[in-house]
PDB file of C-alpha atoms in Angstrom:
ATOM      1  CA  MET A   1      74.193-166.621-110.847  1.00 65.00           C
ATOM      2  CA  LYS A   2      74.725-170.583-110.509  1.00 67.00           C
ATOM      3  CA  LYS A   3      71.444-171.489-113.163  1.00 65.00           C
ATOM      4  CA  PHE A   4      72.843-169.103-115.415  1.00 65.00           C
ATOM      5  CA  LEU A   5      75.959-171.158-115.303  1.00 69.00           C
ATOM      6  CA  LEU A   6      74.273-174.729-115.956  1.00 64.00           C
ATOM      7  CA  GLN A   7      72.116-173.611-118.989  1.00 61.00           C
ATOM      8  CA  PHE A   8      75.239-171.619-120.165  1.00 62.00           C
ATOM      9  CA  PHE A   9      77.504-174.566-120.456  1.00 64.00           C
ATOM     10  CA  THR A  10      74.908-178.136-119.894  1.00 62.00           C
ATOM     11  CA  TRP A  11      72.361-178.169-122.615  1.00 57.00           C
ATOM     12  CA  TRP A  12      70.537-181.139-120.431  1.00 56.00           C
ATOM     13  CA  ASN A  13      69.500-178.526-117.583  1.00 63.00           C
ATOM     14  CA  GLY A  14      66.369-176.609-118.821  1.00 62.00           C
ATOM     15  CA  ALA A  15      66.347-174.603-122.059  1.00 65.00           C
ATOM     16  CA  THR A  16      69.858-172.870-123.121  1.00 63.00           C
ATOM     17  CA  LEU A  17      70.762-169.258-124.053  1.00 62.00           C
ATOM     18  CA  ASN A  18      69.617-169.465-127.861  1.00 62.00           C
ATOM     19  CA  THR A  19      66.385-171.470-127.045  1.00 68.00           C
ATOM     20  CA  ARG A  20      65.359-169.160-124.398  1.00 66.00           C
ATOM     21  CA  PHE A  21      66.599-166.072-127.139  1.00 61.00           C
ATOM     22  CA  HIS A  22      64.452-167.636-130.114  1.00 61.00           C
ATOM     23  CA  THR A  23      61.797-168.261-127.598  1.00 67.00           C
ATOM     24  CA  TRP A  24      61.678-164.457-126.434  1.00 66.00           C
ATOM     25  CA  ARG A  25      61.922-163.313-130.160  1.00 70.00           C
ATOM     26  CA  HIS A  26      59.966-165.620-132.322  1.00 73.00           C
ATOM     27  CA  GLY A  27      57.822-167.778-129.763  1.00 75.00           C
ATOM     28  CA  ALA A  28      53.580-167.950-129.313  1.00 86.00           C
ATOM     29  CA  GLU A  29      53.175-169.980-126.013  1.00 87.00           C
ATOM     30  CA  VAL A  30      50.569-173.315-126.997  1.00 87.00           C
ATOM     31  CA  GLY A  31      50.122-174.674-124.084  1.00 89.00           C
ATOM     32  CA  THR A  32      51.788-176.516-121.092  1.00 89.00           C
ATOM     33  CA  ASP A  33      51.226-180.334-119.671  1.00 89.00           C
ATOM     34  CA  GLU A  34      50.810-181.890-116.386  1.00 86.00           C
ATOM     35  CA  PHE A  35      54.565-181.776-116.083  1.00 87.00           C
ATOM     36  CA  GLY A  36      55.392-178.366-116.538  1.00 90.00           C
ATOM     37  CA  ASN A  37      56.910-178.627-119.373  1.00 90.00           C
ATOM     38  CA  VAL A  38      55.806-175.590-121.629  1.00 89.00           C
ATOM     39  CA  TYR A  39      54.859-175.671-125.659  1.00 91.00           C
ATOM     40  CA  TYR A  40      55.914-172.740-127.942  1.00 90.00           C
ATOM     41  CA  GLN A  41      55.603-172.552-131.555  1.00 88.00           C
ATOM     42  CA  GLY A  42      56.393-169.218-134.128  1.00 85.00           C
ATOM     43  CA  GLY A  43      58.623-169.276-137.388  1.00 80.00           C
ATOM     44  CA  THR A  44      58.939-172.056-140.250  1.00 79.00           C
ATOM     45  CA  ASP A  45      61.224-175.155-140.743  1.00 80.00           C
ATOM     46  CA  SER A  46      63.182-175.872-143.324  1.00 84.00           C
ATOM     47  CA  GLU A  47      60.063-177.925-144.773  1.00 84.00           C
ATOM     48  CA  GLY A  48      58.044-175.241-144.382  1.00 86.00           C
ATOM     49  CA  ARG A  49      55.803-176.029-141.599  1.00 86.00           C
ATOM     50  CA  THR A  50      55.447-174.098-138.037  1.00 84.00           C
ATOM     51  CA  ARG A  51      58.498-174.784-135.775  1.00 85.00           C
ATOM     52  CA  ARG A  52      57.597-176.007-132.310  1.00 88.00           C
ATOM     53  CA  TRP A  53      59.331-177.073-129.667  1.00 86.00           C
ATOM     54  CA  VAL A  54      58.939-177.332-125.785  1.00 87.00           C
ATOM     55  CA  MET A  55      60.930-175.638-122.822  1.00 85.00           C
ATOM     56  CA  TYR A  56      61.502-178.918-120.107  1.00 84.00           C
ATOM     57  CA  ASN A  57      60.550-177.761-116.939  1.00 84.00           C
ATOM     58  CA  GLY A  58      64.138-179.570-115.221  1.00 78.00           C
ATOM     59  CA  LEU A  59      65.987-182.169-116.932  1.00 78.00           C
ATOM     60  CA  ALA A  60      65.837-182.151-121.046  1.00 78.00           C
ATOM     61  CA  ASP A  61      64.608-185.041-121.214  1.00 79.00           C
ATOM     62  CA  ALA A  62      62.491-186.052-124.452  1.00 81.00           C
ATOM     63  CA  SER A  63      60.588-189.294-122.677  1.00 81.00           C
ATOM     64  CA  ARG A  64      58.933-186.732-120.471  1.00 83.00           C
ATOM     65  CA  ILE A  65      56.370-185.709-123.047  1.00 87.00           C
ATOM     66  CA  PRO A  66      53.045-187.001-122.892  1.00 86.00           C
ATOM     67  CA  ALA A  67      51.473-188.510-125.874  1.00 84.00           C
ATOM     68  CA  ALA A  68      49.199-186.534-126.914  1.00 85.00           C
ATOM     69  CA  TRP A  69      52.092-183.330-126.768  1.00 89.00           C
ATOM     70  CA  HIS A  70      54.204-185.645-128.610  1.00 88.00           C
ATOM     71  CA  GLY A  71      51.660-185.988-131.673  1.00 87.00           C
ATOM     72  CA  TRP A  72      51.294-182.172-131.826  1.00 87.00           C
ATOM     73  CA  MET A  73      55.354-180.892-131.775  1.00 88.00           C
ATOM     74  CA  HIS A  74      55.655-183.665-134.824  1.00 91.00           C
ATOM     75  CA  HIS A  75      52.563-181.948-136.511  1.00 90.00           C
ATOM     76  CA  ARG A  76      50.343-185.333-136.643  1.00 87.00           C
ATOM     77  CA  THR A  77      47.311-183.276-135.317  1.00 84.00           C
ATOM     78  CA  ASP A  78      47.167-179.541-135.576  1.00 85.00           C
ATOM     79  CA  ILE A  79      44.947-179.435-132.376  1.00 84.00           C
ATOM     80  CA  ALA A  80      47.130-178.990-129.383  1.00 87.00           C
ATOM     81  CA  PRO A  81      46.215-180.809-126.207  1.00 86.00           C
ATOM     82  CA  ASN A  82      44.947-178.146-124.042  1.00 83.00           C
ATOM     83  CA  ASP A  83      42.760-177.301-126.744  1.00 79.00           C
ATOM     84  CA  GLU A  84      38.795-177.865-125.934  1.00 76.00           C
ATOM     85  CA  ASN A  85      38.403-179.793-129.072  1.00 75.00           C
ATOM     86  CA  TYR A  86      41.401-182.077-128.673  1.00 77.00           C
ATOM     87  CA  GLN A  87      39.756-185.932-127.671  1.00 78.00           C
ATOM     88  CA  PRO A  88      42.505-188.600-126.572  1.00 77.00           C
ATOM     89  CA  ARG A  89      41.990-191.366-128.457  1.00 79.00           C
ATOM     90  CA  ALA A  90      40.793-194.910-126.983  1.00 85.00           C
ATOM     91  CA  TRP A  91      44.367-196.262-127.416  1.00 84.00           C
ATOM     92  CA  GLN A  92      46.259-194.059-125.945  1.00 79.00           C
ATOM     93  CA  LYS A  93      47.669-194.637-123.035  1.00 80.00           C
ATOM     94  CA  PRO A  94      48.918-192.170-119.442  1.00 79.00           C
ATOM     95  CA  HIS A  95      52.071-191.485-119.861  1.00 78.00           C
ATOM     96  CA  LYS A  96      54.908-193.619-117.687  1.00 78.00           C
ATOM     97  CA  PRO A  97      58.189-192.093-117.807  1.00 79.00           C
ATOM     98  CA  ASN A  98      61.336-193.404-119.026  1.00 82.00           C
ATOM     99  CA  LEU A  99      63.086-196.263-116.496  1.00 86.00           C
ATOM    100  CA  THR A 100      66.017-197.409-118.713  1.00 85.00           C
ATOM    101  CA  GLY A 101      68.668-197.135-116.163  1.00 83.00           C
ATOM    102  CA  SER A 102      66.484-197.156-112.863  1.00 85.00           C
ATOM    103  CA  SER A 103      66.380-199.961-110.283  1.00 84.00           C
ATOM    104  CA  ALA A 104      62.601-200.333-112.055  1.00 86.00           C
ATOM    105  CA  ALA A 105      64.403-201.289-115.083  1.00 88.00           C
ATOM    106  CA  TYR A 106      62.901-204.500-117.188  1.00 88.00           C
ATOM    107  CA  ARG A 107      65.537-207.332-116.150  1.00 85.00           C
ATOM    108  CA  PRO A 108      64.359-210.289-118.637  1.00 83.00           C
ATOM    109  CA  LYS A 109      65.336-213.662-117.118  1.00 78.00           C
ATOM    110  CA  GLY A 110      69.065-214.608-116.801  1.00 77.00           C
ATOM    111  CA  SER A 111      70.358-210.624-116.699  1.00 80.00           C
ATOM    112  CA  ILE A 112      73.048-210.245-114.679  1.00 79.00           C
ATOM    113  CA  LEU A 113      70.909-207.765-112.387  1.00 79.00           C
ATOM    114  CA  THR A 114      68.936-209.675-111.114  1.00 77.00           C
ATOM    115  CA  GLY A 115      70.467-212.741-109.773  1.00 76.00           C
ATOM    116  CA  THR A 116      68.662-215.394-112.011  1.00 77.00           C
ATOM    117  CA  GLU A 117      69.810-218.240-113.736  1.00 75.00           C
ATOM    118  CA  ARG A 118      69.559-217.989-117.737  1.00 73.00           C
ATOM    119  CA  PRO A 119      66.669-220.670-119.108  1.00 70.00           C
ATOM    120  CA  ARG A 120      68.031-223.157-120.707  1.00 73.00           C
ATOM    121  CA  VAL A 121      68.165-224.021-124.269  1.00 71.00           C
ATOM    122  CA  THR A 122      65.434-226.724-125.231  1.00 73.00           C
ATOM    123  CA  GLY A 123      67.609-227.857-128.139  1.00 72.00           C
ATOM    124  CA  ASP A 124      65.325-225.301-131.240  1.00 73.00           C
ATOM    125  CA  TYR A 125      68.244-223.990-131.511  1.00 72.00           C
ATOM    126  CA  ASP A 126      71.050-224.880-133.735  1.00 76.00           C
ATOM    127  CA  ALA A 127      74.157-222.702-133.644  1.00 78.00           C
ATOM    128  CA  TRP A 128      75.789-221.708-136.875  1.00 85.00           C
ATOM    129  CA  THR A 129      78.544-223.437-137.937  1.00 86.00           C
ATOM    130  CA  PRO A 130      80.873-222.086-141.187  1.00 90.00           C
ATOM    131  CA  LYS A 131      80.021-224.881-144.164  1.00 82.00           C
ATOM    132  CA  SER A 132      76.854-225.874-142.736  1.00 61.00           C
TER     133      SER A 132
END
């Protein structure tokens, strides 16, 4: 019952009821990624292309979609990554989660969160002043 209420009142806790209904009615499962996200297709969008969507395993976070599935979702390729003909490009890197907001997030020198002092200006910068 708790899971149902979470899905009914919050869109970020798994799939919404509308998405589940649409999937049941129109969706054909295409594959699953290493995070347990399940990908579907079915029907057509406003441009006449096959509609594609994902049902996340856990919280809905678009940064949890690996590069290969991202390309398929956005119609960059018609070959799903779980297809035997799929070959990742040499430049594609393994998936990394979005670290924004975590303790592992990037913090440049001088950030108030690093405790270091900001580098001094070296003289190659002239502040703008009106009518100059």
